[in-house]
Amino acid sequence: AGQLRRTVGARVKSELGVGRREVSTMTGQKRDRPDTRIAPSILSSDFARLAEECARMMSCGADWLHVDVMDGHFVPNLTLGPPIVASLRKHTNAYLDCHCMLSDPAAWVQQFAEAGANGFTFHLEVFAPDGNVDEAAYEKLSGLCAQVRELGMRPGIALRPATPTRSVYRLIDSGALDFVLVMCVEPGFGGQKFMESAMPKVRDLRSRFPSIDIEVDGGLAPSTIDAAASAGANVIVAGSAIFNAEQPETVIRGLRESVDSAAADMTAAPVAA
């Protein structure tokens, strides 16, 4: 009871993604990545008016709502949990993108599924602190992804700024993941400065896996979006830049236009046979 089952579209694979071109399900236009998704982070909202804030974001053109879940262990901050997600689900049909900064994510999968989460992202570093995924870590990572999917949510893995992208190659190739979240700040607190040094990771993932959702989180704003867009990101998490804006709809539209423009520009490049 309470679980919301979703159908996840099948991913079409090709060798390292060479020559692949996506077609937007929204516009029918060719692009080099999946559809753009703008996900305001509700960590920056007015918690006393959370349902209203979420409705406001969706009316301003947001695609998803990003929920930062912190346990006070994996990261020092303590924020939202399944009861908040369950309460929100009563007031919105929006896609709830849960970024779980938890030291034991497996212990919480069932509760988030029952609460109505759509996406469940956990950190690779829980099982491979240095980013080196051995066979034991791979089995734990892939097993948790399978559990997330079985419970009707989309599985994602987050990478801290120092964690190399090679850590997720095998998981993506195996079909275990639906998306990768590349952190552009250290996880745990909002309002940090965007780390452009994380963009080569986005570029590497997009060149290898054009069909996967690549999400970026941390310091995204009108002044930094072009770097993320040109690197290949298609899911943009932004908190204070949206919630603190006088016209959030203008910020959301600008973020989307930057990604859409980069996605279209890249398709103009020659396609390998």
Coordinates of N, CA, C and O in Angstrom, one line a residue, residues 16-87:
L16 N 29.8 2.4 -26.3 CA 30.3 3.6 -25.8 C 29.4 4.8 -26.2 O 29.8 6.0 -26.0
G17 N 28.3 4.6 -26.7 CA 27.4 5.6 -27.1 C 27.8 6.4 -28.4 O 27.3 7.4 -28.7
V18 N 28.8 5.9 -29.1 CA 29.3 6.6 -30.3 C 28.3 6.8 -31.3 O 27.7 5.8 -31.8
G19 N 28.1 8.1 -31.7 CA 27.1 8.3 -32.8 C 25.7 8.3 -32.4 O 24.8 8.6 -33.3
R20 N 25.3 8.1 -31.1 CA 24.0 8.1 -30.7 C 23.4 9.5 -30.7 O 24.1 10.5 -30.3
R21 N 22.2 9.7 -31.1 CA 21.5 11.0 -31.0 C 20.1 10.8 -30.3 O 19.4 9.9 -30.8
E22 N 19.8 11.5 -29.3 CA 18.5 11.4 -28.7 C 17.5 12.3 -29.4 O 17.8 13.2 -30.1
V23 N 16.2 11.9 -29.4 CA 15.1 12.7 -29.9 C 14.3 13.0 -28.7 O 13.8 12.2 -28.0
S24 N 14.1 14.3 -28.5 CA 13.3 14.8 -27.3 C 11.9 14.2 -27.4 O 11.2 14.3 -28.4
T25 N 11.4 13.7 -26.3 CA 10.1 13.2 -26.2 C 9.1 14.4 -26.1 O 7.9 14.2 -26.2
M26 N 9.6 15.6 -25.8 CA 8.8 16.8 -25.6 C 8.6 17.5 -26.9 O 7.5 18.0 -27.3
T27 N 9.7 17.7 -27.7 CA 9.7 18.5 -28.9 C 9.9 17.8 -30.2 O 9.6 18.3 -31.2
G28 N 10.4 16.5 -30.1 CA 10.7 15.8 -31.3 C 12.0 16.2 -32.0 O 12.3 15.7 -33.0
Q29 N 12.7 17.1 -31.4 CA 14.0 17.6 -32.0 C 15.2 16.7 -31.6 O 15.2 16.2 -30.5
K30 N 16.1 16.6 -32.5 CA 17.3 15.8 -32.2 C 18.2 16.6 -31.1 O 18.3 17.8 -31.1
R31 N 18.8 15.8 -30.2 CA 19.6 16.4 -29.2 C 20.6 15.3 -28.8 O 20.5 14.2 -29.1
D32 N 21.7 15.7 -28.1 CA 22.7 14.8 -27.7 C 22.5 14.2 -26.3 O 23.5 13.6 -25.8
R33 N 21.4 14.4 -25.7 CA 21.1 13.9 -24.3 C 19.6 13.8 -24.1 O 18.8 14.3 -24.9
P34 N 19.2 13.1 -23.1 CA 17.7 13.1 -22.8 C 17.2 14.4 -22.5 O 17.9 15.4 -22.4
D35 N 15.8 14.5 -22.3 CA 15.2 15.7 -22.1 C 15.7 16.5 -20.9 O 16.1 15.9 -19.9
T36 N 15.6 17.8 -21.0 CA 16.0 18.7 -19.9 C 15.0 18.6 -18.7 O 13.8 18.6 -19.0
R37 N 15.5 18.5 -17.5 CA 14.7 18.5 -16.3 C 15.3 19.5 -15.3 O 16.4 19.4 -15.0
I38 N 14.4 20.4 -14.9 CA 14.8 21.4 -13.9 C 14.2 21.0 -12.6 O 13.0 20.8 -12.5
A39 N 15.1 20.8 -11.6 CA 14.6 20.3 -10.3 C 15.0 21.2 -9.1 O 16.1 21.2 -8.6
P40 N 14.1 22.1 -8.8 CA 14.4 23.0 -7.6 C 14.6 22.2 -6.3 O 13.8 21.3 -6.1
S41 N 15.6 22.6 -5.6 CA 15.9 21.8 -4.3 C 15.1 22.5 -3.2 O 15.3 23.6 -2.8
I42 N 14.2 21.7 -2.6 CA 13.3 22.2 -1.6 C 14.0 22.5 -0.3 O 13.4 23.0 0.6
L43 N 15.3 22.1 -0.2 CA 16.1 22.5 1.0 C 16.1 24.0 1.1 O 16.3 24.5 2.2
S44 N 16.0 24.7 0.0 CA 16.0 26.2 0.0 C 14.6 26.8 0.2 O 14.5 28.1 0.1
S45 N 13.6 26.0 0.3 CA 12.2 26.6 0.4 C 11.9 27.0 1.9 O 12.7 26.8 2.8
D46 N 10.8 27.6 2.0 CA 10.3 28.0 3.3 C 9.6 26.7 3.9 O 8.5 26.4 3.5
F47 N 10.2 26.1 4.9 CA 9.7 24.8 5.4 C 8.3 25.0 6.0 O 7.5 24.0 6.1
A48 N 8.0 26.2 6.5 CA 6.7 26.4 7.2 C 5.6 26.4 6.1 O 4.4 26.2 6.5
R49 N 5.9 26.5 4.8 CA 4.9 26.5 3.8 C 5.4 25.6 2.7 O 5.2 25.9 1.5
L50 N 5.8 24.4 3.0 CA 6.5 23.5 2.1 C 5.5 23.1 0.9 O 6.0 23.1 -0.2
A51 N 4.3 22.7 1.2 CA 3.4 22.3 0.2 C 3.1 23.4 -0.8 O 3.1 23.2 -2.0
E52 N 3.0 24.6 -0.3 CA 2.7 25.8 -1.1 C 4.0 26.1 -2.0 O 3.9 26.5 -3.1
E53 N 5.1 26.0 -1.4 CA 6.4 26.2 -2.1 C 6.6 25.3 -3.2 O 7.0 25.6 -4.3
C54 N 6.2 24.0 -3.0 CA 6.4 23.0 -4.1 C 5.4 23.3 -5.2 O 5.7 23.2 -6.4
A55 N 4.2 23.7 -4.8 CA 3.2 24.0 -5.9 C 3.6 25.2 -6.7 O 3.5 25.3 -7.9
R56 N 4.2 26.2 -6.0 CA 4.7 27.4 -6.6 C 5.8 27.0 -7.6 O 5.9 27.6 -8.8
M57 N 6.7 26.1 -7.3 CA 7.8 25.7 -8.2 C 7.3 25.1 -9.4 O 7.7 25.3 -10.6
M58 N 6.3 24.2 -9.2 CA 5.7 23.5 -10.4 C 5.0 24.5 -11.3 O 5.0 24.4 -12.5
S59 N 4.3 25.4 -10.7 CA 3.6 26.4 -11.5 C 4.6 27.3 -12.3 O 4.2 27.9 -13.3
C60 N 5.8 27.4 -11.8 CA 6.8 28.3 -12.4 C 7.6 27.5 -13.5 O 8.5 28.1 -14.1
G61 N 7.2 26.2 -13.7 CA 7.8 25.5 -14.8 C 8.8 24.4 -14.4 O 9.4 23.8 -15.3
A62 N 8.9 24.1 -13.2 CA 9.8 23.0 -12.7 C 9.3 21.7 -13.3 O 8.1 21.5 -13.5
D63 N 10.3 20.7 -13.5 CA 9.9 19.4 -13.9 C 9.9 18.4 -12.8 O 9.0 17.6 -12.7
W64 N 10.9 18.5 -11.9 CA 11.0 17.7 -10.7 C 11.1 18.5 -9.5 O 11.4 19.7 -9.6
L65 N 11.0 17.9 -8.3 CA 11.3 18.5 -7.0 C 12.4 17.7 -6.4 O 12.3 16.5 -6.3
H66 N 13.5 18.4 -6.1 CA 14.7 17.7 -5.5 C 14.6 17.7 -4.0 O 14.5 18.8 -3.4
V67 N 14.7 16.5 -3.4 CA 14.6 16.4 -1.9 C 15.9 15.9 -1.4 O 16.4 14.8 -1.6
D68 N 16.6 16.8 -0.6 CA 17.9 16.5 0.0 C 17.7 15.8 1.3 O 17.2 16.4 2.3
V69 N 18.1 14.6 1.4 CA 17.9 13.7 2.6 C 19.2 13.6 3.3 O 20.2 13.0 2.7
M70 N 19.4 14.1 4.5 CA 20.7 14.0 5.2 C 20.4 13.4 6.6 O 19.5 13.8 7.3
D71 N 21.3 12.5 7.0 CA 21.1 11.7 8.2 C 22.0 12.2 9.4 O 21.9 11.6 10.5
G72 N 22.8 13.2 9.2 CA 23.7 13.6 10.3 C 24.9 12.7 10.5 O 25.7 13.0 11.4
H73 N 25.0 11.7 9.6 CA 26.2 10.8 9.8 C 27.0 10.8 8.5 O 28.2 11.1 8.5
F74 N 26.4 10.4 7.4 CA 27.2 10.5 6.1 C 27.6 11.9 5.8 O 28.7 12.2 5.3
V75 N 26.7 12.9 6.1 CA 27.0 14.3 6.1 C 26.6 14.9 7.5 O 25.8 14.3 8.2
P76 N 27.2 16.0 7.9 CA 27.0 16.5 9.2 C 25.6 17.1 9.4 O 25.2 17.3 10.6
N77 N 24.9 17.5 8.4 CA 23.6 18.1 8.5 C 22.5 17.1 8.7 O 22.7 15.9 8.3
L78 N 21.4 17.5 9.2 CA 20.2 16.7 9.4 C 19.0 17.4 8.7 O 18.7 18.5 9.1
T79 N 18.3 16.7 7.8 CA 17.3 17.4 7.0 C 16.0 16.6 7.0 O 15.4 16.2 8.0
L80 N 15.6 16.2 5.7 CA 14.3 15.7 5.5 C 14.3 14.1 5.4 O 15.4 13.5 5.2
G81 N 13.1 13.5 5.7 CA 13.1 12.1 5.7 C 11.7 11.6 5.1 O 11.0 12.4 4.5
P82 N 11.5 10.3 5.1 CA 10.3 9.7 4.6 C 9.0 10.4 5.0 O 8.0 10.5 4.2
P83 N 8.8 10.8 6.3 CA 7.5 11.4 6.6 C 7.2 12.7 5.8 O 6.1 13.0 5.5
I84 N 8.3 13.5 5.6 CA 8.1 14.7 4.8 C 7.7 14.3 3.3 O 6.8 14.9 2.7
V85 N 8.4 13.3 2.8 CA 8.0 12.9 1.4 C 6.6 12.4 1.4 O 5.8 12.7 0.4
A86 N 6.2 11.6 2.4 CA 4.8 11.1 2.4 C 3.8 12.2 2.5 O 2.7 12.2 1.9
S87 N 4.1 13.3 3.3 CA 3.2 14.4 3.4 C 3.1 15.2 2.1 O 2.0 15.6 1.7

